[in-house]
């Protein structure tokens, strides 16, 4: 995923990249290709890149442990300046100063990092996921079990004993 800044003309241009997840450096949670749509605007002083990323991830549901495929979409912006003196008005984390006006920008690392930041901390196969039975491990989305009918939480059992004593 490379942009040759020297050969870019002034103005706005759109690029699309499609690359294998492994090539971009993503781990085995990701499958297929990473698609990046990059809007690149070049002025005398800078190149502003706005990238929209799309990739498929295989994630494990926190409740039922089933593997699910989720499409991860994210976007980011980075502004590449030709000179240290010109930067201004942009958040520091979005700024890169290029070593020269004629250079090759490889966006693969940024793409990988922004994808990794987008992975949700909590993964659910669906809002309605019933999860696994705490006792027998049955996936309650697929089956039912009779555990909950007879099972008494040990904490309640203790409490019941105390109540019966009085
Ligand atoms: Zn689930
Ligand atoms: Zn059960």
mmCIF file of N, CA and C in Angstrom, residues 1-60:
data_model
loop_
_atom_site.group_PDB
_atom_site.id
_atom_site.type_symbol
_atom_site.label_atom_id
_atom_site.label_comp_id
_atom_site.label_asym_id
_atom_site.label_seq_id
_atom_site.Cartn_x
_atom_site.Cartn_y
_atom_site.Cartn_z
ATOM 1 N N UNK A 1 0.845 -1.185 0.000
ATOM 2 C CA UNK A 1 0.000 0.000 0.000
ATOM 3 C C UNK A 1 0.881 1.235 0.000
ATOM 4 N N UNK A 2 1.349 1.568 -1.165
ATOM 5 C CA UNK A 2 2.341 2.638 -1.246
ATOM 6 C C UNK A 2 1.879 3.810 -2.105
ATOM 7 N N UNK A 3 2.275 4.989 -1.649
ATOM 8 C CA UNK A 3 2.012 6.205 -2.412
ATOM 9 C C UNK A 3 3.346 6.863 -2.714
ATOM 10 N N UNK A 4 3.547 7.160 -3.968
ATOM 11 C CA UNK A 4 4.765 7.857 -4.338
ATOM 12 C C UNK A 4 4.457 9.353 -4.371
ATOM 13 N N UNK A 5 4.941 10.076 -3.376
ATOM 14 C CA UNK A 5 4.535 11.485 -3.226
ATOM 15 C C UNK A 5 5.049 12.358 -4.365
ATOM 16 N N UNK A 6 6.187 11.972 -4.919
ATOM 17 C CA UNK A 6 6.775 12.764 -5.996
ATOM 18 C C UNK A 6 5.924 12.758 -7.252
ATOM 19 N N UNK A 7 5.277 11.629 -7.517
ATOM 20 C CA UNK A 7 4.507 11.533 -8.769
ATOM 21 C C UNK A 7 3.049 11.961 -8.602
ATOM 22 N N UNK A 8 2.676 12.301 -7.357
ATOM 23 C CA UNK A 8 1.304 12.783 -7.136
ATOM 24 C C UNK A 8 1.144 14.179 -7.705
ATOM 25 N N UNK A 9 0.026 14.413 -8.365
ATOM 26 C CA UNK A 9 -0.244 15.760 -8.854
ATOM 27 C C UNK A 9 -1.003 16.531 -7.781
ATOM 28 N N UNK A 10 -0.953 17.855 -7.876
ATOM 29 C CA UNK A 10 -1.708 18.670 -6.937
ATOM 30 C C UNK A 10 -3.202 18.418 -7.149
ATOM 31 N N UNK A 11 -3.950 18.456 -6.047
ATOM 32 C CA UNK A 11 -5.388 18.223 -6.157
ATOM 33 C C UNK A 11 -5.787 16.949 -5.447
ATOM 34 N N UNK A 12 -7.020 16.543 -5.685
ATOM 35 C CA UNK A 12 -7.575 15.382 -4.988
ATOM 36 C C UNK A 12 -7.593 14.166 -5.912
ATOM 37 N N UNK A 13 -7.205 13.040 -5.354
ATOM 38 C CA UNK A 13 -7.247 11.813 -6.116
ATOM 39 C C UNK A 13 -7.624 10.665 -5.166
ATOM 40 N N UNK A 14 -8.331 9.691 -5.718
ATOM 41 C CA UNK A 14 -8.688 8.551 -4.878
ATOM 42 C C UNK A 14 -7.953 7.301 -5.329
ATOM 43 N N UNK A 15 -7.484 6.569 -4.355
ATOM 44 C CA UNK A 15 -6.790 5.321 -4.631
ATOM 45 C C UNK A 15 -7.489 4.204 -3.894
ATOM 46 N N UNK A 16 -7.453 3.010 -4.457
ATOM 47 C CA UNK A 16 -7.922 1.880 -3.665
ATOM 48 C C UNK A 16 -6.859 0.798 -3.643
ATOM 49 N N UNK A 17 -6.718 0.220 -2.484
ATOM 50 C CA UNK A 17 -5.753 -0.855 -2.285
ATOM 51 C C UNK A 17 -6.492 -2.088 -1.791
ATOM 52 N N UNK A 18 -6.108 -3.227 -2.286
ATOM 53 C CA UNK A 18 -6.622 -4.478 -1.741
ATOM 54 C C UNK A 18 -5.424 -5.371 -1.512
ATOM 55 N N UNK A 19 -5.246 -5.767 -0.263
ATOM 56 C CA UNK A 19 -4.085 -6.592 0.037
ATOM 57 C C UNK A 19 -4.446 -7.667 1.044
ATOM 58 N N UNK A 20 -3.745 -8.765 0.960
ATOM 59 C CA UNK A 20 -3.968 -9.872 1.877
ATOM 60 C C UNK A 20 -3.673 -9.436 3.319
ATOM 61 N N UNK A 21 -4.502 -9.897 4.268
ATOM 62 C CA UNK A 21 -4.319 -9.486 5.670
ATOM 63 C C UNK A 21 -2.916 -9.825 6.187
ATOM 64 N N UNK A 22 -2.382 -10.967 5.761
ATOM 65 C CA UNK A 22 -1.042 -11.360 6.199
ATOM 66 C C UNK A 22 0.034 -10.401 5.715
ATOM 67 N N UNK A 23 -0.113 -9.943 4.499
ATOM 68 C CA UNK A 23 0.865 -9.010 3.921
ATOM 69 C C UNK A 23 0.897 -7.696 4.693
ATOM 70 N N UNK A 24 -0.263 -7.282 5.189
ATOM 71 C CA UNK A 24 -0.349 -6.036 5.947
ATOM 72 C C UNK A 24 0.170 -6.244 7.376
ATOM 73 N N UNK A 25 0.365 -7.495 7.768
ATOM 74 C CA UNK A 25 0.910 -7.784 9.094
ATOM 75 C C UNK A 25 -0.158 -8.083 10.136
ATOM 76 N N UNK A 26 -1.378 -8.347 9.680
ATOM 77 C CA UNK A 26 -2.445 -8.667 10.626
ATOM 78 C C UNK A 26 -2.370 -10.145 11.016
ATOM 79 N N UNK A 27 -2.754 -10.459 12.239
ATOM 80 C CA UNK A 27 -2.659 -11.841 12.712
ATOM 81 C C UNK A 27 -3.818 -12.695 12.179
ATOM 82 N N UNK A 28 -3.863 -13.952 12.643
ATOM 83 C CA UNK A 28 -4.797 -14.930 12.069
ATOM 84 C C UNK A 28 -6.256 -14.684 12.446
ATOM 85 N N UNK A 29 -6.517 -13.672 13.294
ATOM 86 C CA UNK A 29 -7.911 -13.335 13.570
ATOM 87 C C UNK A 29 -8.582 -12.743 12.325
ATOM 88 N N UNK A 30 -7.737 -12.246 11.405
ATOM 89 C CA UNK A 30 -8.287 -11.584 10.228
ATOM 90 C C UNK A 30 -8.185 -12.494 9.023
ATOM 91 N N UNK A 31 -9.226 -12.451 8.187
ATOM 92 C CA UNK A 31 -9.213 -13.330 7.022
ATOM 93 C C UNK A 31 -9.450 -12.531 5.745
ATOM 94 N N UNK A 32 -9.015 -13.097 4.662
ATOM 95 C CA UNK A 32 -9.269 -12.485 3.362
ATOM 96 C C UNK A 32 -8.396 -11.269 3.119
ATOM 97 N N UNK A 33 -9.004 -10.285 2.500
ATOM 98 C CA UNK A 33 -8.252 -9.094 2.113
ATOM 99 C C UNK A 33 -8.605 -7.891 2.965
ATOM 100 N N UNK A 34 -7.691 -6.960 3.021
ATOM 101 C CA UNK A 34 -7.973 -5.646 3.590
ATOM 102 C C UNK A 34 -8.222 -4.722 2.411
ATOM 103 N N UNK A 35 -9.333 -4.024 2.451
ATOM 104 C CA UNK A 35 -9.607 -3.056 1.389
ATOM 105 C C UNK A 35 -9.467 -1.649 1.950
ATOM 106 N N UNK A 36 -8.717 -0.830 1.269
ATOM 107 C CA UNK A 36 -8.514 0.552 1.712
ATOM 108 C C UNK A 36 -8.870 1.490 0.572
ATOM 109 N N UNK A 37 -9.733 2.445 0.911
ATOM 110 C CA UNK A 37 -10.041 3.506 -0.034
ATOM 111 C C UNK A 37 -9.360 4.760 0.503
ATOM 112 N N UNK A 38 -8.452 5.288 -0.272
ATOM 113 C CA UNK A 38 -7.677 6.427 0.215
ATOM 114 C C UNK A 38 -7.984 7.663 -0.620
ATOM 115 N N UNK A 39 -8.384 8.718 0.092
ATOM 116 C CA UNK A 39 -8.599 10.004 -0.571
ATOM 117 C C UNK A 39 -7.369 10.840 -0.269
ATOM 118 N N UNK A 40 -6.681 11.226 -1.311
ATOM 119 C CA UNK A 40 -5.410 11.915 -1.129
ATOM 120 C C UNK A 40 -5.513 13.311 -1.727
ATOM 121 N N UNK A 41 -5.213 14.317 -0.907
ATOM 122 C CA UNK A 41 -5.221 15.684 -1.417
ATOM 123 C C UNK A 41 -3.827 16.282 -1.267
ATOM 124 N N UNK A 42 -3.283 16.698 -2.380
ATOM 125 C CA UNK A 42 -1.946 17.270 -2.330
ATOM 126 C C UNK A 42 -1.996 18.772 -2.582
ATOM 127 N N UNK A 43 -1.302 19.516 -1.707
ATOM 128 C CA UNK A 43 -1.143 20.959 -1.931
ATOM 129 C C UNK A 43 0.360 21.231 -2.004
ATOM 130 N N UNK A 44 0.727 22.483 -2.069
ATOM 131 C CA UNK A 44 2.160 22.833 -2.131
ATOM 132 C C UNK A 44 2.891 22.398 -0.860
ATOM 133 N N UNK A 45 2.149 22.364 0.244
ATOM 134 C CA UNK A 45 2.799 22.135 1.527
ATOM 135 C C UNK A 45 2.602 20.745 2.108
ATOM 136 N N UNK A 46 1.524 20.109 1.690
ATOM 137 C CA UNK A 46 1.173 18.870 2.389
ATOM 138 C C UNK A 46 0.406 17.894 1.514
ATOM 139 N N UNK A 47 0.319 16.681 2.046
ATOM 140 C CA UNK A 47 -0.558 15.666 1.460
ATOM 141 C C UNK A 47 -1.476 15.190 2.569
ATOM 142 N N UNK A 48 -2.766 15.365 2.358
ATOM 143 C CA UNK A 48 -3.711 14.900 3.369
ATOM 144 C C UNK A 48 -4.325 13.588 2.895
ATOM 145 N N UNK A 49 -4.190 12.580 3.747
ATOM 146 C CA UNK A 49 -4.695 11.256 3.410
ATOM 147 C C UNK A 49 -5.853 10.899 4.323
ATOM 148 N N UNK A 50 -6.986 10.559 3.716
ATOM 149 C CA UNK A 50 -8.115 10.051 4.494
ATOM 150 C C UNK A 50 -8.398 8.649 3.998
ATOM 151 N N UNK A 51 -8.242 7.696 4.900
ATOM 152 C CA UNK A 51 -8.377 6.299 4.495
ATOM 153 C C UNK A 51 -9.594 5.662 5.141
ATOM 154 N N UNK A 52 -10.318 4.900 4.355
ATOM 155 C CA UNK A 52 -11.429 4.101 4.872
ATOM 156 C C UNK A 52 -11.036 2.641 4.700
ATOM 157 N N UNK A 53 -11.102 1.900 5.798
ATOM 158 C CA UNK A 53 -10.595 0.524 5.800
ATOM 159 C C UNK A 53 -11.731 -0.452 6.056
ATOM 160 N N UNK A 54 -11.649 -1.588 5.400
ATOM 161 C CA UNK A 54 -12.646 -2.630 5.607
ATOM 162 C C UNK A 54 -11.947 -3.984 5.607
ATOM 163 N N UNK A 55 -12.231 -4.782 6.634
ATOM 164 C CA UNK A 55 -11.602 -6.097 6.739
ATOM 165 C C UNK A 55 -12.534 -7.029 7.520
ATOM 166 N N UNK A 56 -12.389 -8.319 7.310
ATOM 167 C CA UNK A 56 -13.209 -9.287 8.045
ATOM 168 C C UNK A 56 -12.384 -9.937 9.146
ATOM 169 N N UNK A 57 -12.969 -9.971 10.349
ATOM 170 C CA UNK A 57 -12.272 -10.589 11.471
ATOM 171 C C UNK A 57 -13.076 -11.765 11.984
ATOM 172 N N UNK A 58 -12.375 -12.822 12.399
ATOM 173 C CA UNK A 58 -13.036 -13.952 13.055
ATOM 174 C C UNK A 58 -12.846 -13.762 14.546
ATOM 175 N N UNK A 59 -13.934 -13.490 15.242
ATOM 176 C CA UNK A 59 -13.846 -13.209 16.665
ATOM 177 C C UNK A 59 -14.618 -14.269 17.440
ATOM 178 N N UNK A 60 -14.288 -14.386 18.711
ATOM 179 C CA UNK A 60 -14.942 -15.375 19.564
ATOM 180 C C UNK A 60 -15.926 -14.642 20.469
#
